[in-house]
XYZ file of N, CA and C in Angstrom:
831
model
N 65.371 37.427 -154.018
C 64.203 36.738 -153.508
C 63.618 37.576 -152.394
N 62.291 37.562 -152.420
C 61.602 38.386 -151.448
C 61.582 37.676 -150.112
N 61.443 38.431 -149.049
C 61.430 37.833 -147.725
C 60.287 36.884 -147.537
N 59.137 37.244 -148.067
C 58.002 36.341 -147.887
C 58.172 35.086 -148.661
N 58.854 35.157 -149.810
C 59.107 33.967 -150.604
C 60.070 33.053 -149.874
N 61.022 33.663 -149.221
C 61.945 32.862 -148.467
C 61.252 32.144 -147.334
N 60.349 32.801 -146.694
C 59.595 32.151 -145.598
C 58.755 31.032 -146.092
N 58.156 31.181 -147.313
C 57.314 30.133 -147.881
C 58.159 28.932 -148.203
N 59.324 29.167 -148.657
C 60.183 28.041 -148.970
C 60.575 27.295 -147.714
N 60.801 28.062 -146.651
C 61.156 27.384 -145.398
C 60.033 26.524 -144.898
N 58.826 27.000 -145.008
C 57.704 26.197 -144.575
C 57.577 24.948 -145.411
N 57.784 25.101 -146.700
C 57.681 23.942 -147.581
C 58.758 22.943 -147.261
N 59.922 23.417 -146.916
C 61.007 22.506 -146.630
C 60.821 21.784 -145.324
N 60.092 22.363 -144.363
C 59.938 21.720 -143.056
C 58.788 20.765 -142.973
N 58.035 20.537 -144.068
C 56.946 19.565 -144.031
C 57.503 18.170 -143.923
N 56.867 17.306 -143.185
C 57.357 15.938 -143.047
C 57.322 15.233 -144.355
N 58.324 14.533 -144.641
C 58.421 13.864 -145.921
C 57.605 12.613 -145.972
N 57.234 12.050 -144.807
C 56.522 10.769 -144.814
C 55.041 10.902 -144.952
N 54.505 12.129 -145.007
C 53.052 12.285 -145.157
C 52.700 11.910 -146.578
N 51.778 11.109 -146.773
C 51.390 10.628 -148.098
C 50.506 11.643 -148.748
N 50.700 11.757 -149.998
C 49.879 12.670 -150.788
C 48.814 11.963 -151.530
N 48.672 10.661 -151.275
C 47.655 9.880 -151.958
C 46.296 10.377 -151.552
N 45.395 10.344 -152.483
C 44.031 10.840 -152.203
C 43.323 9.989 -151.198
N 43.569 8.695 -151.256
C 42.893 7.779 -150.320
C 43.365 8.000 -148.918
N 44.707 8.090 -148.753
C 45.244 8.298 -147.418
C 44.931 9.669 -146.910
N 44.756 10.604 -147.847
C 44.429 11.961 -147.422
C 43.042 12.069 -146.874
N 42.131 11.151 -147.356
C 40.727 11.207 -146.854
C 40.555 10.606 -145.499
N 41.500 9.800 -145.019
C 41.367 9.163 -143.688
C 41.897 10.095 -142.633
N 41.183 10.054 -141.462
C 41.586 10.885 -140.333
C 41.682 10.033 -139.108
N 42.792 9.989 -138.491
C 42.989 9.220 -137.250
C 42.565 10.071 -136.058
N 41.892 9.353 -135.052
C 41.493 10.035 -133.818
C 42.712 10.255 -132.956
N 42.797 11.404 -132.399
C 43.972 11.660 -131.550
C 43.909 10.847 -130.288
N 44.962 10.186 -129.916
C 45.028 9.385 -128.693
C 45.123 10.314 -127.505
N 44.327 9.951 -126.410
C 44.378 10.802 -125.216
C 45.720 10.667 -124.550
N 46.135 11.689 -123.984
C 47.438 11.629 -123.313
C 47.369 10.760 -122.063
N 48.357 9.942 -121.859
C 48.414 9.043 -120.692
C 48.767 9.846 -119.457
N 48.038 9.413 -118.319
C 48.323 10.078 -117.050
C 49.630 9.575 -116.488
N 50.206 10.490 -115.717
C 51.498 10.144 -115.140
C 51.393 9.087 -114.074
N 50.259 9.130 -113.286
C 50.097 8.146 -112.194
C 49.940 6.750 -112.735
N 49.132 6.580 -113.819
C 48.932 5.245 -114.365
C 50.224 4.716 -114.941
N 50.947 5.605 -115.545
C 52.229 5.156 -116.074
C 53.171 4.750 -114.970
N 53.058 5.464 -113.834
C 53.928 5.131 -112.710
C 53.586 3.783 -112.117
N 52.246 3.477 -111.928
C 51.841 2.185 -111.379
C 52.158 1.056 -112.318
N 52.184 1.415 -113.629
C 52.454 0.356 -114.593
C 53.894 -0.037 -114.673
N 54.720 0.705 -114.029
C 56.137 0.364 -114.095
C 56.451 -0.831 -113.223
N 57.408 -1.613 -113.581
C 57.753 -2.861 -112.880
C 58.308 -2.617 -111.497
N 59.133 -1.681 -111.257
C 59.647 -1.486 -109.884
C 58.564 -1.098 -108.897
N 57.645 -0.287 -109.346
C 56.559 0.140 -108.424
C 55.673 -1.028 -108.076
N 55.355 -1.853 -109.065
C 54.509 -3.014 -108.795
C 55.177 -3.949 -107.793
N 56.428 -4.128 -107.934
C 57.137 -5.010 -106.997
C 57.114 -4.461 -105.589
N 57.242 -3.141 -105.463
C 57.220 -2.538 -104.122
C 55.851 -2.677 -103.468
N 54.798 -2.473 -104.251
C 53.437 -2.618 -103.698
C 53.162 -4.046 -103.265
N 53.565 -5.026 -104.068
C 53.337 -6.428 -103.699
C 54.055 -6.781 -102.421
N 55.291 -6.266 -102.286
C 56.048 -6.553 -101.061
C 55.386 -5.937 -99.834
N 54.892 -4.693 -99.954
C 54.212 -4.035 -98.808
C 52.926 -4.740 -98.423
N 52.136 -5.194 -99.412
C 50.885 -5.899 -99.114
C 51.154 -7.205 -98.403
N 52.181 -7.910 -98.833
C 52.520 -9.183 -98.170
C 52.920 -8.962 -96.728
N 53.654 -7.902 -96.472
C 54.059 -7.606 -95.091
C 52.867 -7.278 -94.214
N 51.918 -6.496 -94.775
C 50.712 -6.147 -93.977
C 49.896 -7.370 -93.640
N 49.716 -8.270 -94.611
C 48.945 -9.486 -94.339
C 49.635 -10.360 -93.307
N 50.950 -10.403 -93.359
C 51.663 -11.209 -92.363
C 51.514 -10.656 -90.975
N 51.585 -9.310 -90.838
C 51.401 -8.691 -89.509
C 50.010 -8.942 -88.978
N 48.993 -8.825 -89.870
C 47.612 -9.052 -89.416
C 47.414 -10.483 -88.979
N 47.993 -11.416 -89.740
C 47.846 -12.830 -89.359
C 48.535 -13.112 -88.049
N 49.723 -12.532 -87.849
C 50.438 -12.734 -86.593
C 49.676 -12.159 -85.421
N 49.075 -10.974 -85.614
C 48.294 -10.361 -84.523
C 47.069 -11.188 -84.193
N 46.370 -11.705 -85.242
C 45.192 -12.536 -84.972
C 45.543 -13.809 -84.267
N 46.680 -14.411 -84.678
C 47.097 -15.657 -84.019
C 47.475 -15.410 -82.579
N 48.157 -14.295 -82.335
C 48.561 -13.986 -80.963
C 47.354 -13.715 -80.094
N 46.333 -12.999 -80.674
C 45.121 -12.706 -79.879
C 44.347 -13.982 -79.556
N 44.297 -14.902 -80.529
C 43.578 -16.159 -80.282
C 44.283 -16.999 -79.252
N 45.643 -16.921 -79.265
C 46.376 -17.739 -78.305
C 46.283 -17.189 -76.902
N 46.142 -15.836 -76.791
C 46.115 -15.244 -75.458
C 44.730 -15.232 -74.846
N 43.648 -15.491 -75.660
C 42.297 -15.525 -75.072
C 42.180 -16.687 -74.106
N 41.568 -16.471 -72.931
C 41.379 -17.593 -71.994
C 40.385 -18.596 -72.541
N 40.579 -19.862 -72.188
C 39.714 -20.935 -72.686
C 38.267 -20.764 -72.253
N 37.962 -20.382 -70.977
C 36.543 -20.222 -70.588
C 35.807 -19.204 -71.431
N 36.507 -18.130 -71.833
C 35.839 -17.117 -72.647
C 35.461 -17.688 -73.996
N 36.395 -18.448 -74.599
C 36.086 -19.049 -75.884
C 34.958 -20.071 -75.770
N 34.978 -20.847 -74.671
C 33.895 -21.824 -74.471
C 32.550 -21.127 -74.289
N 32.565 -20.002 -73.533
C 31.308 -19.275 -73.320
C 30.763 -18.724 -74.617
N 31.691 -18.196 -75.454
C 31.245 -17.681 -76.747
C 30.681 -18.796 -77.611
N 31.318 -19.964 -77.563
C 30.812 -21.097 -78.338
C 29.450 -21.537 -77.839
N 29.276 -21.549 -76.514
C 27.976 -21.938 -75.947
C 26.891 -20.956 -76.352
N 27.216 -19.673 -76.290
C 26.216 -18.678 -76.695
C 25.827 -18.848 -78.151
N 26.801 -19.116 -78.967
C 26.484 -19.325 -80.382
C 25.595 -20.538 -80.572
N 25.883 -21.626 -79.819
C 25.057 -22.826 -79.925
C 23.638 -22.563 -79.454
N 23.505 -21.824 -78.325
C 22.162 -21.511 -77.805
C 21.385 -20.659 -78.791
N 22.072 -19.679 -79.378
C 21.388 -18.819 -80.346
C 20.933 -19.620 -81.553
N 21.797 -20.551 -82.025
C 21.423 -21.377 -83.171
C 20.238 -22.264 -82.841
N 20.229 -22.849 -81.618
C 19.111 -23.710 -81.214
C 17.819 -22.917 -81.103
N 17.898 -21.692 -80.535
C 16.697 -20.857 -80.420
C 16.157 -20.487 -81.787
N 17.067 -20.192 -82.719
C 16.626 -19.849 -84.063
C 15.975 -21.041 -84.741
N 16.550 -22.257 -84.478
C 15.965 -23.457 -85.076
C 14.577 -23.733 -84.535
N 14.408 -23.593 -83.188
C 13.087 -23.818 -82.593
C 12.071 -22.799 -83.067
N 12.518 -21.569 -83.170
C 11.597 -20.532 -83.633
C 11.120 -20.806 -85.045
N 12.045 -21.282 -85.886
C 11.638 -21.583 -87.251
C 10.713 -22.778 -87.299
N 10.910 -23.761 -86.385
C 10.012 -24.919 -86.353
C 8.655 -24.568 -85.804
N 8.616 -23.654 -84.823
C 7.336 -23.317 -84.205
C 6.413 -22.581 -85.153
N 6.956 -22.009 -86.207
C 6.090 -21.307 -87.144
C 5.186 -22.264 -87.900
N 5.615 -23.522 -88.042
C 4.832 -24.490 -88.799
C 3.859 -25.254 -87.936
N 3.909 -25.087 -86.610
C 3.046 -25.847 -85.710
C 1.806 -25.062 -85.348
N 0.733 -25.802 -85.124
C -0.498 -25.160 -84.685
C -0.391 -24.810 -83.221
N -1.007 -23.759 -82.760
C -0.937 -23.391 -81.338
C -1.568 -24.461 -80.469
N -0.912 -24.762 -79.361
C -1.418 -25.788 -78.445
C -2.666 -25.297 -77.747
N -3.601 -26.228 -77.522
C -4.843 -25.868 -76.836
C -4.563 -25.608 -75.376
N -5.215 -24.626 -74.756
C -4.982 -24.353 -73.331
C -5.464 -25.501 -72.478
N -4.806 -25.796 -71.357
C -5.230 -26.912 -70.496
C -6.593 -26.644 -69.896
N -7.343 -27.714 -69.747
C -8.671 -27.619 -69.150
C -8.539 -27.631 -67.640
N -8.990 -26.601 -66.990
C -8.896 -26.473 -65.543
C -10.249 -26.733 -64.917
N -10.225 -27.448 -63.796
C -11.469 -27.680 -63.075
C -11.898 -26.398 -62.395
N -13.188 -26.167 -62.313
C -13.648 -24.921 -61.691
C -13.245 -24.844 -60.240
N -12.764 -23.691 -59.856
C -12.346 -23.468 -58.481
C -13.562 -23.146 -57.630
N -13.750 -23.859 -56.533
C -14.916 -23.550 -55.702
C -14.829 -22.157 -55.131
N -15.914 -21.467 -55.213
C -15.946 -20.107 -54.698
C -16.053 -20.119 -53.187
N -15.284 -19.257 -52.575
C -15.293 -19.182 -51.117
C -16.548 -18.481 -50.643
N -17.107 -18.978 -49.600
C -18.296 -18.370 -49.051
C -17.922 -17.132 -48.258
N -18.749 -16.156 -48.408
C -18.521 -14.919 -47.676
C -19.551 -14.792 -46.575
N -19.193 -14.063 -45.575
C -20.123 -13.867 -44.476
C -19.493 -14.218 -43.152
N -20.257 -14.110 -42.100
C -19.706 -14.385 -40.761
C -19.225 -15.811 -40.583
N -19.892 -16.772 -41.221
C -19.534 -18.169 -41.022
C -18.583 -18.715 -42.062
N -17.906 -17.832 -42.834
C -17.039 -18.302 -43.910
C -15.821 -19.036 -43.369
N -15.273 -18.615 -42.239
C -14.060 -19.215 -41.705
C -14.327 -20.379 -40.761
N -15.568 -20.699 -40.522
C -15.875 -21.788 -39.598
C -15.664 -23.134 -40.272
N -15.245 -24.114 -39.481
C -15.066 -25.454 -39.993
C -16.413 -26.145 -40.110
N -16.544 -27.039 -41.094
C -17.820 -27.747 -41.224
C -18.092 -28.609 -40.000
N -19.336 -28.657 -39.616
C -19.712 -29.435 -38.439
C -19.587 -30.920 -38.739
N -19.113 -31.713 -37.774
C -19.028 -33.152 -38.009
C -20.399 -33.761 -38.176
N -20.459 -34.758 -39.039
C -21.733 -35.427 -39.299
C -22.057 -36.345 -38.129
N -23.180 -36.116 -37.548
C -23.594 -36.955 -36.418
C -24.145 -38.287 -36.912
N -23.869 -39.356 -36.163
C -24.418 -40.643 -36.582
C -25.935 -40.619 -36.527
N -26.509 -41.351 -37.422
C -27.977 -41.390 -37.479
C -28.535 -42.039 -36.220
N -29.702 -41.636 -35.820
C -30.347 -42.179 -34.620
C -30.821 -43.603 -34.906
N -30.774 -44.459 -33.905
C -31.176 -45.857 -34.138
C -32.669 -45.954 -34.459
N -32.965 -46.848 -35.351
C -34.367 -47.041 -35.716
C -35.091 -47.796 -34.608
N -36.242 -47.309 -34.193
C -36.965 -47.962 -33.078
C -37.377 -49.391 -33.417
N -37.286 -50.260 -32.428
C -37.724 -51.655 -32.553
C -38.538 -52.021 -31.304
N -39.138 -53.190 -31.350
C -39.874 -53.768 -30.204
C -40.956 -52.845 -29.674
N -41.579 -52.087 -30.560
C -42.686 -51.231 -30.146
C -42.269 -49.924 -29.488
N -41.012 -49.566 -29.497
C -40.565 -48.317 -28.875
C -40.702 -47.158 -29.858
N -40.871 -45.947 -29.323
C -40.798 -44.767 -30.182
C -39.347 -44.278 -30.222
N -39.118 -43.184 -30.983
C -37.751 -42.727 -31.156
C -37.135 -42.245 -29.853
N -37.884 -41.563 -29.027
C -37.349 -41.076 -27.763
C -36.944 -42.238 -26.857
N -37.783 -43.272 -26.782
C -37.460 -44.433 -25.968
C -36.242 -45.171 -26.522
N -36.149 -45.236 -27.860
C -35.023 -45.928 -28.480
C -33.722 -45.186 -28.221
N -33.775 -43.865 -28.208
C -32.574 -43.092 -27.912
C -32.091 -43.346 -26.492
N -33.022 -43.404 -25.538
C -32.649 -43.691 -24.148
C -32.113 -45.104 -24.006
N -32.684 -46.043 -24.752
C -32.204 -47.420 -24.703
C -30.771 -47.495 -25.234
N -30.475 -46.757 -26.288
C -29.113 -46.742 -26.821
C -28.120 -46.181 -25.804
N -28.523 -45.158 -25.055
C -27.637 -44.614 -24.023
C -27.312 -45.665 -22.974
N -28.318 -46.410 -22.538
C -28.102 -47.442 -21.521
C -27.176 -48.535 -22.047
N -27.379 -48.951 -23.311
C -26.555 -50.006 -23.891
C -25.119 -49.518 -24.083
N -24.949 -48.279 -24.548
C -23.600 -47.751 -24.768
C -22.803 -47.670 -23.467
N -23.462 -47.275 -22.366
C -22.766 -47.195 -21.080
C -22.357 -48.585 -20.618
N -23.257 -49.571 -20.773
C -22.935 -50.939 -20.364
C -21.783 -51.517 -21.167
N -21.738 -51.243 -22.461
C -20.645 -51.749 -23.286
C -19.328 -51.075 -22.916
N -19.419 -49.788 -22.533
C -18.207 -49.114 -22.083
C -17.657 -49.722 -20.812
N -18.498 -50.309 -19.983
C -18.062 -50.968 -18.752
C -17.759 -52.448 -18.948
N -17.800 -52.928 -20.202
C -17.469 -54.310 -20.560
C -18.463 -55.317 -19.980
N -19.713 -54.937 -19.861
C -20.715 -55.876 -19.358
C -21.175 -56.803 -20.490
N -21.493 -58.050 -20.159
C -22.021 -58.958 -21.175
C -23.463 -58.598 -21.540
N -23.993 -59.267 -22.544
C -25.357 -58.964 -22.996
C -26.378 -59.193 -21.878
N -26.101 -60.137 -21.040
C -27.047 -60.402 -19.937
C -27.226 -59.176 -19.070
N -26.177 -58.474 -18.765
C -26.292 -57.261 -17.963
C -27.045 -56.164 -18.703
N -26.884 -56.057 -20.044
C -27.622 -55.056 -20.820
C -29.115 -55.341 -20.800
N -29.469 -56.636 -20.884
C -30.907 -57.001 -20.858
C -31.504 -56.691 -19.497
N -30.748 -56.964 -18.413
C -31.247 -56.660 -17.069
C -31.485 -55.165 -16.920
N -30.566 -54.332 -17.400
C -30.713 -52.881 -17.254
C -31.891 -52.365 -18.060
N -32.056 -52.832 -19.313
C -33.180 -52.353 -20.127
C -34.519 -52.810 -19.546
N -34.566 -54.029 -19.048
C -35.822 -54.506 -18.440
C -36.187 -53.657 -17.234
N -35.188 -53.263 -16.437
C -35.445 -52.429 -15.259
C -35.953 -51.057 -15.654
N -35.328 -50.407 -16.639
C -35.758 -49.072 -17.061
C -37.132 -49.112 -17.721
N -37.445 -50.202 -18.431
C -38.772 -50.314 -19.030
C -39.856 -50.368 -17.954
N -39.539 -51.085 -16.864
C -40.510 -51.197 -15.786
C -40.585 -49.920 -14.947
N -39.476 -49.296 -14.648
C -39.466 -48.149 -13.744
C -39.988 -46.866 -14.395
N -39.610 -46.575 -15.628
C -39.962 -45.280 -16.227
C -40.491 -45.382 -17.651
N -40.668 -46.607 -18.167
C -41.067 -46.804 -19.557
C -40.031 -46.163 -20.507
N -38.760 -46.241 -20.096
C -37.636 -45.692 -20.870
C -37.792 -44.201 -21.155
N -38.231 -43.436 -20.127
C -38.346 -41.976 -20.237
C -37.666 -41.343 -19.030
N -37.018 -40.237 -19.260
C -36.308 -39.538 -18.202
C -37.296 -38.651 -17.447
N -37.752 -39.143 -16.299
C -38.843 -38.502 -15.576
C -38.342 -37.611 -14.441
N -39.002 -36.484 -14.306
C -38.810 -35.622 -13.135
C -39.752 -36.093 -12.033
N -39.720 -35.442 -10.869
C -40.559 -35.859 -9.728
C -41.341 -34.668 -9.200
N -42.625 -34.916 -8.938
C -43.444 -33.864 -8.329
C -42.988 -33.538 -6.922
N -42.284 -34.473 -6.291
C -41.811 -34.251 -4.937
C -40.550 -33.371 -4.940
N -39.835 -33.381 -6.025
C -38.588 -32.619 -6.130
C -38.718 -31.563 -7.244
N -39.156 -30.356 -6.880
C -39.284 -29.297 -7.907
C -37.967 -29.026 -8.641
N -36.849 -29.288 -7.978
C -35.555 -29.065 -8.628
C -35.387 -29.905 -9.882
N -36.021 -31.091 -9.874
C -35.845 -31.998 -11.009
C -36.382 -31.408 -12.313
N -37.292 -30.464 -12.216
C -37.850 -29.837 -13.419
C -36.903 -28.787 -14.031
N -35.853 -28.475 -13.313
C -34.889 -27.522 -13.844
C -33.968 -28.150 -14.887
N -34.021 -29.478 -15.021
C -33.145 -30.193 -15.932
C -33.975 -30.831 -17.047
N -33.327 -31.157 -18.174
C -34.090 -31.780 -19.259
C -34.812 -33.029 -18.772
N -36.082 -33.140 -19.097
C -36.887 -34.283 -18.665
C -37.922 -34.600 -19.738
N -38.520 -35.777 -19.616
C -39.471 -36.263 -20.620
C -40.774 -36.724 -19.963
N -41.135 -36.104 -18.891
C -42.360 -36.443 -18.156
C -42.111 -36.295 -16.667
N -43.070 -36.722 -15.890
C -42.962 -36.591 -14.432
C -43.562 -37.808 -13.743
N -43.108 -38.071 -12.498
C -43.637 -39.146 -11.662
C -43.900 -38.625 -10.261
N -44.489 -39.497 -9.448
C -44.851 -39.074 -8.091
C -44.511 -40.140 -7.053
N -43.565 -41.039 -7.366
C -43.166 -42.089 -6.435
C -42.059 -41.555 -5.539
N -42.485 -40.926 -4.458
C -41.550 -40.350 -3.502
C -40.598 -39.379 -4.227
N -39.310 -39.504 -3.971
C -38.347 -38.603 -4.623
C -37.575 -39.325 -5.731
N -38.197 -40.320 -6.341
C -37.547 -41.088 -7.406
C -37.522 -40.269 -8.707
N -36.371 -40.264 -9.413
C -36.225 -39.493 -10.644
C -35.438 -40.306 -11.667
N -35.525 -39.862 -12.913
C -34.700 -40.414 -13.978
C -35.221 -41.697 -14.573
N -34.376 -42.326 -15.429
C -34.749 -43.544 -16.135
C -34.978 -44.717 -15.190
N -34.197 -44.797 -14.105
C -34.290 -45.929 -13.191
C -35.034 -45.570 -11.906
N -35.610 -44.384 -11.854
C -36.355 -43.931 -10.681
C -35.537 -44.135 -9.395
N -34.344 -43.618 -9.433
C -33.445 -43.726 -8.291
C -33.665 -42.524 -7.365
N -33.560 -42.765 -6.077
C -33.869 -41.743 -5.086
C -32.592 -41.069 -4.571
N -32.532 -39.752 -4.642
C -31.380 -39.041 -4.067
C -31.244 -39.285 -2.575
N -32.373 -39.428 -1.888
C -32.326 -39.626 -0.436
C -31.729 -40.969 -0.052
N -31.660 -41.908 -1.016
C -31.086 -43.225 -0.736
C -29.613 -43.307 -1.099
N -29.029 -42.223 -1.503
C -27.599 -42.204 -1.767
C -27.210 -42.495 -3.203
N -28.156 -42.455 -4.152
C -27.815 -42.724 -5.535
C -27.073 -41.545 -6.204
N -27.235 -40.383 -5.692
C -26.591 -39.221 -6.273
C -27.461 -37.995 -6.138
N -26.989 -36.876 -6.646
C -27.758 -35.633 -6.585
C -28.872 -35.665 -7.627
N -29.838 -34.770 -7.446
C -30.945 -34.686 -8.412
C -30.391 -34.361 -9.803
N -29.439 -33.460 -9.836
C -28.854 -33.063 -11.114
C -28.197 -34.250 -11.818
N -27.451 -35.057 -11.047
C -26.786 -36.202 -11.656
C -27.780 -37.262 -12.105
N -28.754 -37.546 -11.287
C -29.702 -38.607 -11.610
C -30.616 -38.251 -12.784
N -30.708 -36.956 -13.110
C -31.513 -36.548 -14.264
C -30.730 -36.683 -15.576
N -29.491 -37.117 -15.492
C -28.698 -37.380 -16.698
C -28.731 -38.877 -16.981
N -29.291 -39.304 -18.139
C -29.453 -40.734 -18.420
C -28.163 -41.536 -18.346
N -27.048 -40.982 -18.818
C -25.797 -41.732 -18.804
C -25.320 -41.980 -17.375
N -25.484 -40.990 -16.512
C -25.077 -41.156 -15.118
C -25.968 -42.187 -14.428
N -27.277 -42.104 -14.621
C -28.212 -43.045 -13.988
C -27.901 -44.475 -14.412
N -27.558 -44.696 -15.714
C -27.241 -46.046 -16.183
C -25.939 -46.544 -15.550
N -24.955 -45.662 -15.420
C -23.674 -46.091 -14.869
C -23.798 -46.531 -13.411
N -24.514 -45.763 -12.578
C -24.628 -46.163 -11.177
C -25.465 -47.441 -11.034
N -26.386 -47.704 -11.963
C -27.128 -48.963 -11.919
C -26.192 -50.130 -12.186
N -25.362 -50.026 -13.218
C -24.435 -51.109 -13.552
C -23.432 -51.338 -12.416
N -22.959 -50.267 -11.811
C -22.002 -50.416 -10.723
C -22.623 -51.178 -9.546
N -23.893 -50.900 -9.281
C -24.582 -51.636 -8.201
C -24.810 -53.089 -8.588
N -25.127 -53.351 -9.858
C -25.361 -54.725 -10.321
C -24.090 -55.559 -10.207
N -22.941 -54.958 -10.536
C -21.696 -55.692 -10.478
C -21.321 -56.091 -9.051
N -21.895 -55.420 -8.079
C -21.605 -55.740 -6.685
C -22.462 -56.884 -6.158
N -23.448 -57.338 -6.936
C -24.324 -58.447 -6.508
C -23.616 -59.763 -6.841
N -23.318 -60.582 -5.860
C -22.634 -61.847 -6.125
C -23.498 -62.783 -6.974
N -22.938 -63.334 -8.057
C -23.617 -64.317 -8.894
C -24.789 -63.766 -9.680
N -24.806 -62.485 -9.985
C -25.960 -61.902 -10.686
C -26.133 -62.489 -12.086
N -25.048 -62.986 -12.705
C -25.169 -63.493 -14.056
C -25.973 -64.805 -14.120
N -25.999 -65.549 -12.994
C -26.770 -66.794 -12.970
C -28.191 -66.568 -12.495
N -28.510 -65.367 -12.075
C -29.862 -65.057 -11.593
C -30.799 -64.791 -12.762
N -32.080 -64.867 -12.493
C -33.078 -64.447 -13.470
C -33.047 -62.940 -13.600
N -33.654 -62.434 -14.646
C -33.708 -60.994 -14.848
C -34.417 -60.342 -13.670
N -35.500 -60.943 -13.203
C -36.246 -60.369 -12.086
C -35.405 -60.334 -10.830
N -34.720 -61.418 -10.525
C -33.919 -61.483 -9.309
C -32.741 -60.520 -9.368
N -32.108 -60.412 -10.522
C -30.973 -59.498 -10.633
C -31.419 -58.050 -10.512
N -32.512 -57.709 -11.172
C -32.998 -56.332 -11.105
C -33.474 -55.990 -9.695
N -34.161 -56.938 -9.053
C -34.664 -56.698 -7.703
C -33.520 -56.543 -6.712
N -32.403 -57.220 -6.919
C -31.259 -57.103 -6.022
C -30.703 -55.690 -6.035
N -30.894 -54.977 -7.137
C -30.403 -53.603 -7.233
C -31.481 -52.618 -6.814
N -32.716 -52.816 -7.280
C -33.749 -51.811 -7.109
C -34.506 -51.932 -5.775
N -34.610 -53.147 -5.290
C -35.396 -53.391 -4.076
C -36.793 -52.786 -4.257
N -37.465 -53.292 -5.276
C -38.774 -52.755 -5.636
C -39.865 -53.478 -4.848
N -41.016 -52.796 -4.700
C -42.178 -53.400 -4.039
C -42.859 -54.397 -4.956
N -42.525 -54.376 -6.265
C -43.119 -55.311 -7.221
C -41.998 -56.012 -7.987
N -41.320 -56.955 -7.361
C -40.141 -57.580 -7.961
C -40.448 -58.427 -9.178
N -41.659 -58.962 -9.285
C -41.961 -59.846 -10.405
C -42.282 -59.080 -11.688
N -42.382 -57.809 -11.637
C -42.793 -57.028 -12.815
C -41.673 -56.936 -13.871
N -40.424 -57.138 -13.492
C -39.323 -56.971 -14.460
C -39.283 -58.094 -15.507
N -39.762 -59.244 -15.144
C -39.644 -60.404 -16.024
C -40.405 -60.209 -17.338
N -41.483 -59.488 -17.327
C -42.301 -59.338 -18.537
C -41.629 -58.486 -19.629
N -40.575 -57.783 -19.278
C -39.894 -56.933 -20.263
C -38.647 -57.591 -20.849
N -38.351 -58.809 -20.417
C -37.096 -59.441 -20.832
C -37.030 -59.666 -22.333
N -38.102 -60.142 -22.935
C -38.081 -60.428 -24.364
C -37.888 -59.157 -25.195
N -38.593 -58.110 -24.871
C -38.435 -56.840 -25.604
C -37.034 -56.271 -25.402
N -36.536 -56.380 -24.155
C -35.201 -55.857 -23.896
C -34.144 -56.607 -24.710
N -34.294 -57.919 -24.854
C -33.344 -58.687 -25.643
C -33.405 -58.292 -27.113
N -34.583 -57.967 -27.634
C -34.724 -57.520 -29.035
C -34.016 -56.172 -29.260
N -34.152 -55.280 -28.271
C -33.510 -53.966 -28.391
C -31.983 -54.106 -28.363
N -31.478 -54.962 -27.451
C -30.027 -55.175 -27.364
C -29.510 -55.751 -28.683
N -30.253 -56.698 -29.286
C -29.822 -57.287 -30.535
C -29.777 -56.247 -31.661
N -30.668 -55.263 -31.600
C -30.681 -54.220 -32.635
C -29.556 -53.195 -32.452
N -29.076 -53.038 -31.232
C -28.073 -52.018 -30.954
C -26.650 -52.527 -30.872
N -26.460 -53.811 -30.661
C -25.107 -54.365 -30.477
C -24.671 -55.071 -31.750
């Protein structure tokens, strides 16, 4: 036998006996299975799986123990503060979400602010309102009515009754026609506010009182309030003046050369007092 024939026989003898020679089975071809990896085979083994499960359980237990220990060691105020912050944040988020659905509120209506005045008089206080001047009555003009009010105000300040006010007004009506008069005899009298002039000796003012007789200085007697006050003071010194007639009471103070002239002014004087008191 030839060497090559011997080799052919060996090959024929080493063929697997279980391979089918059927035509049908010969036409089918199986796909080769991929080789399994060593790592997957290792994880698939039962001992390895048991070891991994045991290690995972230990790790979870350590983590749980650490978390529990950390929660137990945290101080209570810190946890309360964190809870409060969370509540505040939740409330702010809730309000913000609600405010998106609301219409914007209208701005409040403000009253106009008065503008400050500028200039030299900006810081000055407003002047007080002066009382209105009394309306003239009984045929008097405004100047006479103003003087009459001065006489009445002084008498009321001295607590005199109406009878004394009527006596004083009747006297001033007769002496000066209720005008503050200067005197041609006393040039000084013109240096002060006056409302006319007279020439009866050195008599000045509403009551024509004489400085030379001790009634006061020219300056004082030219002031209506002062002249009225010294008249009332002299009247109060007359015993029983309230029971006297207007003429007698006035004459007791003035010592006039025409004592009966005061009586004619009594009615007008009473009308003026009624208008002012």
